[in-house]
Amino acid sequence: MSVTTADGRTCPHPSYIEIAKPFVFESKVHECLTHARVSESEDAKVRLQGIAWIDSVRKAMHLPVRTYNTAAVYYHKFRLMHPETNGYIGQDAAAAALFAACKIEDTLKKSKEILCAAYNLKVSPSERLTPDDPGFEQHSKAIIGLERLMLEASGFDFRNRYPQRLVLKIAKHYALEQTPLGKTAYNMCLDLYRTLAPLKQTSPAMAMACVELASRLCEQRCPDLEAGKGYSKFKVTRAEIMETLLDLLDLYTHFRAQTTVGPDHPLDKFLAIRIILNKEAEAHNYPRHATTKPVNPRLGNGIKAPNTVKASALKKHRSPVSPSDLDMPDIASPRANGGLAAKPGLKEGTVRFMLSAERARDEKEWVGDYFRMEEEEYVIEVPVERGRERERERERDREKDRERDRERDRERDRERRR
């Protein structure tokens, strides 16, 4: 594709720029689900199946937790940009996410090895296959093809977060690492990746929320942690911690059997903790989602979210880590709705991915000077000689007289014919 500059030259298209977004807030998640026409319950069902597949295969292949974290985040981002209605099977997306995560985290595994491990989990030891089996050949090519879409959905952003390390440090700070509370908090951090909280929160927010919920669940309260004494050090707010706690409680309340910590504790205990946190959120006017933007009411389903507050309260508890250009759309991106209607490469022009929004904005301004159409209007007074103007007026009068004479002659001819 080529474009024409202001001076008439034909030049290559300046390309489109896609900015990597390390955080995806609730308003964007709601927009993606609405565009895909998928309800939250359906999305949660497919999401939990995919993460359970990643977790089981990861354990069978003895991969570290950091690979699981990266694979889960990539899987969430991929499903938001490419919903199930586009024809992608959930297990294929999960396998592609794990395959890409193995490369990023330097725990290299072949796609056939991942598919083989998943297959061997479902059969008896006598029926297990090896990665060289020809039955995995076609499926392996499909996984490799999905890897490119997986990286594009993440914006080629390899900055990943590992909150489990911080969970252990916080538990050690309160001398809880050797107690059942420390193990519960660590397992909760793994369960947290079954939700969309890792897309929305920083590592300190996730780690503190897991330790606090584990302390409440094990009845070993940490008053200093609940009072927020370490929030300023990690630049988090109580509203962010509250959102993460409620996301975890939603998981344990509705899908307790599909988690690691849920089956070890009764449902009544989770409900009791949720009631206490709901009262605290209502008393302090915390929003259900700490960092978000107003959603178009036409996109809603008519159901009011719990702990919903006014915009003034939302501004009061705005996250200090939220980007300054939160509402800024993708710069010069062909995907006006965040990439839901089309994929990179299907539009004319090249899609380039950048990590820095400032650099993309500067480049757009620099390139725009060459394609900006500028027009200037000038008014010039031209002197006219009076003598020539009078001659023109006389000529016009003579022409009018001749026209009148011709009209009279035509009238006489008509009368004679009568």
Short mmCIF file of C-alpha atoms in Angstrom, two decimals:
data_model
loop_
_atom_site.label_atom_id
_atom_site.label_comp_id
_atom_site.label_asym_id
_atom_site.label_seq_id
_atom_site.Cartn_x
_atom_site.Cartn_y
_atom_site.Cartn_z
CA MET A 1 0.00 0.00 0.00
CA SER A 2 1.26 3.48 -0.87
CA VAL A 3 0.13 6.99 0.02
CA THR A 4 0.55 10.35 -1.69
CA THR A 5 2.27 13.14 0.19
CA ALA A 6 1.28 16.79 0.19
CA ASP A 7 3.74 17.58 -2.61
CA GLY A 8 2.39 14.82 -4.87
CA ARG A 9 5.04 12.15 -4.23
CA THR A 10 4.08 8.49 -3.83
CA CYS A 11 5.64 6.94 -0.73
CA PRO A 12 5.25 3.71 1.26
CA HIS A 13 2.59 3.67 3.94
CA PRO A 14 4.01 4.88 7.28
CA SER A 15 2.61 1.65 8.90
CA TYR A 16 0.40 1.21 11.92
CA ILE A 17 1.67 1.21 15.49
CA GLU A 18 0.33 -1.12 18.16
CA ILE A 19 1.35 -0.20 21.70
CA ALA A 20 1.92 -3.02 24.19
CA LYS A 21 -0.34 -2.78 27.23
CA PRO A 22 0.95 -4.54 30.35
CA PHE A 23 -2.40 -4.03 32.09
CA VAL A 24 -5.92 -4.71 30.84
CA PHE A 25 -8.59 -3.11 33.00
CA GLU A 26 -12.13 -4.23 33.67
CA SER A 27 -13.72 -1.83 31.21
CA LYS A 28 -11.67 -3.34 28.36
CA VAL A 29 -12.54 -6.86 29.49
CA HIS A 30 -16.23 -5.94 29.51
CA GLU A 31 -15.89 -4.40 26.05
CA CYS A 32 -14.23 -7.54 24.66
CA LEU A 33 -16.86 -9.87 26.10
CA THR A 34 -19.65 -7.66 24.82
CA HIS A 35 -18.17 -7.55 21.34
CA ALA A 36 -17.79 -11.34 21.33
CA ARG A 37 -21.35 -11.74 22.68
CA VAL A 38 -20.08 -14.02 25.43
CA SER A 39 -21.54 -13.91 28.93
CA GLU A 40 -19.29 -13.81 31.97
CA SER A 41 -20.36 -17.29 33.06
CA GLU A 42 -19.53 -18.81 29.67
CA ASP A 43 -16.21 -17.00 29.59
CA ALA A 44 -15.33 -18.19 33.08
CA LYS A 45 -16.15 -21.80 32.18
CA VAL A 46 -13.90 -21.85 29.12
CA ARG A 47 -11.19 -19.87 30.91
CA LEU A 48 -11.02 -22.32 33.82
CA GLN A 49 -10.84 -25.28 31.47
CA GLY A 50 -7.91 -23.74 29.60
CA ILE A 51 -5.98 -22.83 32.76
CA ALA A 52 -6.62 -26.28 34.24
CA TRP A 53 -5.18 -27.81 31.06
CA ILE A 54 -2.10 -25.58 31.26
CA ASP A 55 -1.59 -26.39 34.95
CA SER A 56 -1.93 -30.15 34.52
CA VAL A 57 0.42 -30.30 31.51
CA ARG A 58 2.87 -27.97 33.24
CA LYS A 59 3.05 -30.30 36.24
CA ALA A 60 3.41 -33.38 34.03
CA MET A 61 6.36 -31.76 32.24
CA HIS A 62 7.87 -30.43 35.49
CA LEU A 63 7.91 -26.84 34.26
CA PRO A 64 8.52 -24.01 36.77
CA VAL A 65 5.82 -21.74 38.11
CA ARG A 66 7.06 -18.76 36.10
CA THR A 67 6.20 -20.63 32.88
CA TYR A 68 2.71 -21.25 34.25
CA ASN A 69 2.32 -17.55 35.07
CA THR A 70 3.37 -16.43 31.60
CA ALA A 71 1.24 -19.05 29.84
CA ALA A 72 -1.85 -18.08 31.83
CA VAL A 73 -1.44 -14.36 31.07
CA TYR A 74 -0.89 -15.02 27.37
CA TYR A 75 -3.92 -17.31 27.32
CA HIS A 76 -6.13 -14.64 28.90
CA LYS A 77 -4.98 -11.94 26.48
CA PHE A 78 -5.41 -14.23 23.49
CA ARG A 79 -8.97 -15.12 24.43
CA LEU A 80 -9.91 -11.49 24.91
CA MET A 81 -8.67 -10.60 21.43
CA HIS A 82 -9.71 -13.84 19.71
CA PRO A 83 -12.90 -15.12 21.36
CA GLU A 84 -14.09 -18.70 20.92
CA THR A 85 -16.52 -17.59 18.21
CA ASN A 86 -13.54 -17.13 15.86
CA GLY A 87 -13.13 -20.89 15.65
CA TYR A 88 -10.23 -21.45 18.03
CA ILE A 89 -10.58 -24.42 20.36
CA GLY A 90 -9.80 -23.70 23.99
CA GLN A 91 -7.21 -26.48 24.32
CA ASP A 92 -5.42 -25.34 21.16
CA ALA A 93 -5.13 -21.83 22.58
CA ALA A 94 -3.91 -23.23 25.91
CA ALA A 95 -1.29 -25.36 24.16
CA ALA A 96 -0.10 -22.40 22.08
CA ALA A 97 0.13 -20.24 25.22
CA LEU A 98 2.20 -22.86 27.02
CA PHE A 99 4.39 -23.33 23.93
CA ALA A 100 5.08 -19.59 23.70
CA ALA A 101 5.67 -19.32 27.45
CA CYS A 102 8.28 -22.08 27.31
CA LYS A 103 10.25 -20.07 24.77
CA ILE A 104 9.91 -16.79 26.67
CA GLU A 105 10.91 -18.26 30.03
CA ASP A 106 13.79 -20.27 28.51
CA THR A 107 12.24 -23.61 29.44
CA LEU A 108 12.19 -24.83 25.85
CA LYS A 109 9.77 -27.59 24.92
CA LYS A 110 8.67 -28.69 21.48
CA SER A 111 5.03 -28.44 20.54
CA LYS A 112 4.93 -32.21 20.03
CA GLU A 113 6.22 -32.73 23.57
CA ILE A 114 3.43 -30.57 24.98
CA LEU A 115 0.76 -32.39 22.98
CA CYS A 116 2.24 -35.75 23.93
CA ALA A 117 2.24 -34.88 27.64
CA ALA A 118 -1.40 -33.79 27.42
CA TYR A 119 -2.34 -37.01 25.63
CA ASN A 120 -0.50 -39.25 28.09
CA LEU A 121 -2.40 -37.70 31.00
CA LYS A 122 -5.64 -39.19 29.65
CA VAL A 123 -4.50 -42.76 28.96
CA SER A 124 -3.06 -45.63 30.94
CA PRO A 125 0.71 -46.15 31.14
CA SER A 126 0.55 -48.96 28.61
CA GLU A 127 -1.09 -46.73 25.99
CA ARG A 128 1.25 -43.76 26.28
CA LEU A 129 2.94 -42.39 23.17
CA THR A 130 6.21 -40.63 22.44
CA PRO A 131 6.54 -37.10 20.96
CA ASP A 132 7.77 -38.63 17.67
CA ASP A 133 4.43 -40.27 17.02
CA PRO A 134 3.05 -39.14 13.60
CA GLY A 135 -0.36 -38.54 15.16
CA PHE A 136 0.89 -35.28 16.67
CA GLU A 137 2.26 -33.89 13.39
CA GLN A 138 -0.84 -32.09 12.11
CA HIS A 139 -1.87 -30.78 15.52
CA SER A 140 1.66 -29.52 16.12
CA LYS A 141 1.52 -27.36 12.99
CA ALA A 142 -1.74 -25.81 14.19
CA ILE A 143 -0.13 -24.93 17.55
CA ILE A 144 2.84 -23.31 15.81
CA GLY A 145 0.45 -21.25 13.68
CA LEU A 146 -1.40 -20.05 16.75
CA GLU A 147 1.86 -18.97 18.38
CA ARG A 148 2.09 -15.92 16.10
CA LEU A 149 -1.41 -14.80 17.06
CA MET A 150 -0.52 -15.41 20.71
CA LEU A 151 2.44 -13.03 20.50
CA GLU A 152 0.44 -10.42 18.57
CA ALA A 153 -2.33 -10.54 21.19
CA SER A 154 0.26 -9.74 23.87
CA GLY A 155 1.78 -6.94 21.78
CA PHE A 156 5.16 -8.74 21.88
CA ASP A 157 5.44 -7.59 25.48
CA PHE A 158 7.71 -9.98 27.37
CA ARG A 159 7.59 -8.05 30.67
CA ASN A 160 6.01 -10.69 32.91
CA ARG A 161 5.24 -10.65 36.62
CA TYR A 162 5.89 -13.36 39.22
CA PRO A 163 4.00 -12.56 42.45
CA GLN A 164 4.87 -15.89 44.10
CA ARG A 165 8.29 -14.55 45.10
CA LEU A 166 6.72 -11.60 46.84
CA VAL A 167 4.18 -13.87 48.56
CA LEU A 168 7.03 -15.79 50.17
CA LYS A 169 8.81 -12.58 51.20
CA ILE A 170 5.69 -11.13 52.82
CA ALA A 171 4.97 -14.40 54.60
CA LYS A 172 8.57 -14.51 55.82
CA HIS A 173 8.29 -10.90 57.02
CA TYR A 174 5.39 -11.89 59.26
CA ALA A 175 7.08 -15.21 60.23
CA LEU A 176 4.39 -17.25 58.49
CA GLU A 177 6.40 -19.07 55.83
CA GLN A 178 6.66 -22.28 57.86
CA THR A 179 2.98 -22.40 58.81
CA PRO A 180 0.01 -23.72 56.80
CA LEU A 181 -0.84 -20.09 56.09
CA GLY A 182 2.27 -19.66 53.96
CA LYS A 183 1.45 -22.71 51.85
CA THR A 184 -2.17 -21.60 51.51
CA ALA A 185 -1.12 -18.12 50.38
CA TYR A 186 1.25 -19.63 47.79
CA ASN A 187 -1.47 -21.92 46.42
CA MET A 188 -3.88 -18.98 46.34
CA CYS A 189 -1.41 -17.11 44.19
CA LEU A 190 -1.53 -20.01 41.74
CA ASP A 191 -5.33 -20.02 41.83
CA LEU A 192 -5.31 -16.28 41.18
CA TYR A 193 -4.17 -16.98 37.62
CA ARG A 194 -7.49 -18.70 36.99
CA THR A 195 -9.03 -15.23 37.18
CA LEU A 196 -8.30 -12.09 35.17
CA ALA A 197 -6.67 -10.37 38.15
CA PRO A 198 -3.09 -10.86 36.78
CA LEU A 199 -4.06 -8.68 33.82
CA LYS A 200 -5.31 -5.88 36.06
CA GLN A 201 -3.04 -5.81 39.11
CA THR A 202 0.64 -5.44 39.96
CA SER A 203 2.65 -8.13 41.73
CA PRO A 204 2.52 -6.41 45.17
CA ALA A 205 -1.26 -6.08 44.97
CA MET A 206 -1.69 -9.76 44.09
CA ALA A 207 0.79 -10.96 46.71
CA MET A 208 -0.69 -8.88 49.55
CA ALA A 209 -4.22 -9.95 48.65
CA CYS A 210 -3.25 -13.64 48.73
CA VAL A 211 -1.50 -13.35 52.10
CA GLU A 212 -4.39 -11.40 53.60
CA LEU A 213 -7.05 -13.83 52.37
CA ALA A 214 -4.97 -16.79 53.57
CA SER A 215 -4.64 -15.17 57.02
CA ARG A 216 -8.39 -14.68 57.21
CA LEU A 217 -9.05 -18.21 55.99
CA CYS A 218 -6.59 -19.81 58.44
CA GLU A 219 -7.74 -17.48 61.24
CA GLN A 220 -4.25 -16.04 61.76
CA ARG A 221 -4.98 -12.39 61.22
CA CYS A 222 -2.24 -9.90 60.28
CA PRO A 223 -3.43 -6.52 61.60
CA ASP A 224 -0.49 -4.62 60.10
CA LEU A 225 -1.16 -6.05 56.65
CA GLU A 226 -4.90 -5.39 56.84
CA ALA A 227 -4.24 -1.86 58.05
CA GLY A 228 -2.23 -1.16 54.92
CA LYS A 229 1.10 -0.28 56.54
CA GLY A 230 3.10 -1.59 53.58
CA TYR A 231 0.90 -0.13 50.83
CA SER A 232 2.91 3.05 50.36
CA LYS A 233 6.16 1.12 50.00
CA PHE A 234 4.78 -0.94 47.11
CA LYS A 235 2.61 1.89 45.74
CA VAL A 236 -0.70 0.04 45.99
CA THR A 237 -4.05 1.12 47.36
CA ARG A 238 -6.61 -0.60 49.52
CA ALA A 239 -9.07 -0.45 46.61
CA GLU A 240 -6.74 -2.56 44.46
CA ILE A 241 -6.26 -5.09 47.26
CA MET A 242 -10.02 -5.21 47.77
CA GLU A 243 -10.65 -5.84 44.08
CA THR A 244 -8.17 -8.73 44.06
CA LEU A 245 -9.68 -10.21 47.24
CA LEU A 246 -13.17 -10.12 45.74
CA ASP A 247 -11.92 -11.68 42.50
CA LEU A 248 -10.46 -14.56 44.50
CA LEU A 249 -13.63 -14.95 46.55
CA ASP A 250 -15.72 -15.02 43.37
CA LEU A 251 -13.55 -17.88 42.17
CA TYR A 252 -13.80 -19.82 45.44
CA THR A 253 -17.52 -19.17 45.77
CA HIS A 254 -18.63 -20.23 42.28
CA PHE A 255 -15.86 -22.62 41.16
CA ARG A 256 -14.47 -23.97 44.42
CA ALA A 257 -14.02 -27.53 43.14
CA GLN A 258 -11.81 -26.38 40.24
CA THR A 259 -9.22 -24.67 42.46
CA THR A 260 -6.35 -25.81 44.63
CA VAL A 261 -7.35 -24.16 47.92
CA GLY A 262 -11.14 -24.30 47.58
CA PRO A 263 -11.75 -28.02 48.34
CA ASP A 264 -9.76 -27.77 51.60
CA HIS A 265 -12.16 -25.26 53.16
CA PRO A 266 -15.96 -25.13 53.51
CA LEU A 267 -18.00 -22.75 51.38
CA ASP A 268 -19.47 -21.04 54.46
CA LYS A 269 -16.05 -19.75 55.46
CA PHE A 270 -15.55 -18.05 52.09
CA LEU A 271 -19.03 -16.53 52.27
CA ALA A 272 -18.39 -15.20 55.78
CA ILE A 273 -15.13 -13.55 54.66
CA ARG A 274 -16.90 -12.05 51.64
CA ILE A 275 -19.60 -10.51 53.83
CA ILE A 276 -16.94 -8.85 56.01
CA LEU A 277 -15.07 -7.47 53.01
CA ASN A 278 -18.28 -6.24 51.38
CA LYS A 279 -19.10 -4.28 54.53
CA GLU A 280 -15.62 -2.77 54.57
CA ALA A 281 -15.87 -1.80 50.90
CA GLU A 282 -19.27 -0.22 51.46
CA ALA A 283 -18.11 1.65 54.54
CA HIS A 284 -15.07 3.14 52.76
CA ASN A 285 -16.87 3.53 49.43
CA TYR A 286 -14.36 1.36 47.56
CA PRO A 287 -15.28 0.64 43.93
CA ARG A 288 -15.64 -2.97 42.84
CA HIS A 289 -12.98 -2.36 40.20
CA ALA A 290 -10.27 0.01 41.35
CA THR A 291 -8.98 1.25 37.99
CA THR A 292 -11.47 1.52 35.18
CA LYS A 293 -13.28 4.02 33.02
CA PRO A 294 -17.03 4.60 32.49
CA VAL A 295 -18.60 1.99 30.27
CA ASN A 296 -21.12 2.93 27.59
CA PRO A 297 -24.53 2.11 29.13
CA ARG A 298 -25.68 0.66 25.81
CA LEU A 299 -23.06 -2.09 26.19
CA GLY A 300 -24.33 -3.22 29.58
CA ASN A 301 -26.71 -6.08 30.28
CA GLY A 302 -28.82 -4.23 32.81
CA ILE A 303 -27.24 -5.92 35.84
CA LYS A 304 -25.67 -3.63 38.38
CA ALA A 305 -22.32 -4.81 39.64
CA PRO A 306 -21.86 -5.17 43.40
CA ASN A 307 -20.14 -2.40 45.33
CA THR A 308 -20.73 0.05 42.49
CA VAL A 309 -19.93 3.64 43.40
CA LYS A 310 -20.12 7.01 41.75
CA ALA A 311 -17.44 8.49 39.52
CA SER A 312 -16.29 10.82 42.29
CA ALA A 313 -15.34 7.86 44.45
CA LEU A 314 -13.61 6.25 41.50
CA LYS A 315 -11.41 9.32 41.06
CA LYS A 316 -10.69 9.37 44.78
CA HIS A 317 -9.27 5.84 44.71
CA ARG A 318 -7.52 6.05 41.35
CA SER A 319 -4.52 3.76 41.19
CA PRO A 320 -1.10 5.44 41.39
CA VAL A 321 0.28 2.88 38.94
CA SER A 322 -2.33 3.41 36.26
CA PRO A 323 -0.89 4.92 33.08
CA SER A 324 -1.36 8.61 32.41
CA ASP A 325 -2.79 7.88 28.99
CA LEU A 326 -5.33 5.30 30.16
CA ASP A 327 -8.06 6.58 27.85
CA MET A 328 -5.72 7.06 24.89
CA PRO A 329 -6.69 4.82 21.96
CA ASP A 330 -4.19 2.87 19.92
CA ILE A 331 -2.08 5.33 17.93
CA ALA A 332 -2.71 4.99 14.18
CA SER A 333 -3.93 1.45 14.66
CA PRO A 334 -6.15 -0.11 12.00
CA ARG A 335 -8.03 -1.94 14.75
CA ALA A 336 -10.21 0.81 16.11
CA ASN A 337 -11.92 -1.41 18.68
CA GLY A 338 -8.78 -2.85 20.20
CA GLY A 339 -8.24 -5.61 17.69
CA LEU A 340 -11.53 -7.44 18.03
CA ALA A 341 -12.77 -7.06 14.49
CA ALA A 342 -9.55 -7.84 12.64
CA LYS A 343 -6.10 -9.28 13.09
CA PRO A 344 -2.76 -7.69 12.23
CA GLY A 345 -1.80 -8.42 8.66
CA LEU A 346 -5.36 -8.42 7.31
CA LYS A 347 -5.31 -4.66 6.84
CA GLU A 348 -3.30 -2.89 4.19
CA GLY A 349 -0.09 -1.61 5.64
CA THR A 350 2.38 -2.94 8.18
CA VAL A 351 1.61 -3.32 11.89
CA ARG A 352 4.55 -2.57 14.17
CA PHE A 353 4.57 -3.18 17.92
CA MET A 354 6.12 -0.79 20.43
CA LEU A 355 6.50 -0.81 24.19
CA SER A 356 6.73 2.97 24.66
CA ALA A 357 3.60 5.07 24.06
CA GLU A 358 5.69 8.25 24.12
CA ARG A 359 7.94 6.99 21.34
CA ALA A 360 4.93 6.00 19.23
CA ARG A 361 3.35 9.42 19.77
CA ASP A 362 6.57 11.22 18.81
CA GLU A 363 6.94 9.12 15.69
CA LYS A 364 3.36 9.82 14.66
CA GLU A 365 3.90 13.55 14.99
CA TRP A 366 7.21 13.40 13.09
CA VAL A 367 5.80 11.31 10.22
CA GLY A 368 2.57 13.29 10.12
CA ASP A 369 4.42 16.40 8.91
CA TYR A 370 5.10 14.66 5.60
CA PHE A 371 1.48 13.63 5.03
CA ARG A 372 -0.33 16.70 6.33
CA MET A 373 -2.28 18.60 3.66
CA GLU A 374 -1.86 22.35 4.12
CA GLU A 375 -3.62 24.96 2.00
CA GLU A 376 -3.06 28.73 1.99
CA GLU A 377 -5.37 31.33 0.46
CA TYR A 378 -4.05 34.59 -0.91
CA VAL A 379 -6.02 37.69 -2.04
CA ILE A 380 -4.16 39.78 -4.65
CA GLU A 381 -5.43 43.11 -5.89
CA VAL A 382 -4.75 43.67 -9.61
CA PRO A 383 -4.88 47.31 -10.83
CA VAL A 384 -7.23 47.93 -13.79
CA GLU A 385 -6.84 50.86 -16.18
CA ARG A 386 -9.94 53.09 -16.25
CA GLY A 387 -9.72 53.70 -20.00
CA ARG A 388 -9.89 50.03 -20.83
CA GLU A 389 -12.76 49.56 -18.41
CA ARG A 390 -14.78 52.30 -20.15
CA GLU A 391 -14.10 50.70 -23.56
CA ARG A 392 -15.41 47.37 -22.24
CA GLU A 393 -18.57 49.03 -20.93
CA ARG A 394 -19.20 50.68 -24.34
CA GLU A 395 -18.70 47.36 -26.09
CA ARG A 396 -21.21 45.70 -23.75
CA ASP A 397 -23.74 48.49 -24.46
CA ARG A 398 -23.28 48.08 -28.23
CA GLU A 399 -23.83 44.33 -27.91
CA LYS A 400 -27.07 44.94 -26.02
CA ASP A 401 -28.26 47.38 -28.73
CA ARG A 402 -27.52 44.88 -31.47
CA GLU A 403 -29.44 42.21 -29.57
CA ARG A 404 -32.47 44.49 -29.25
CA ASP A 405 -32.33 45.26 -33.01
CA ARG A 406 -32.27 41.59 -33.87
CA GLU A 407 -35.25 40.99 -31.58
CA ARG A 408 -37.27 43.75 -33.32
CA ASP A 409 -36.46 42.28 -36.73
CA ARG A 410 -37.72 38.89 -35.62
CA GLU A 411 -40.97 40.49 -34.38
CA ARG A 412 -41.58 42.16 -37.77
CA ASP A 413 -41.02 38.90 -39.61
CA ARG A 414 -43.59 37.11 -37.43
CA GLU A 415 -46.21 39.86 -38.05
CA ARG A 416 -45.74 39.66 -41.84
CA ARG A 417 -46.33 35.93 -41.84
CA ARG A 418 -49.64 36.45 -40.09
#
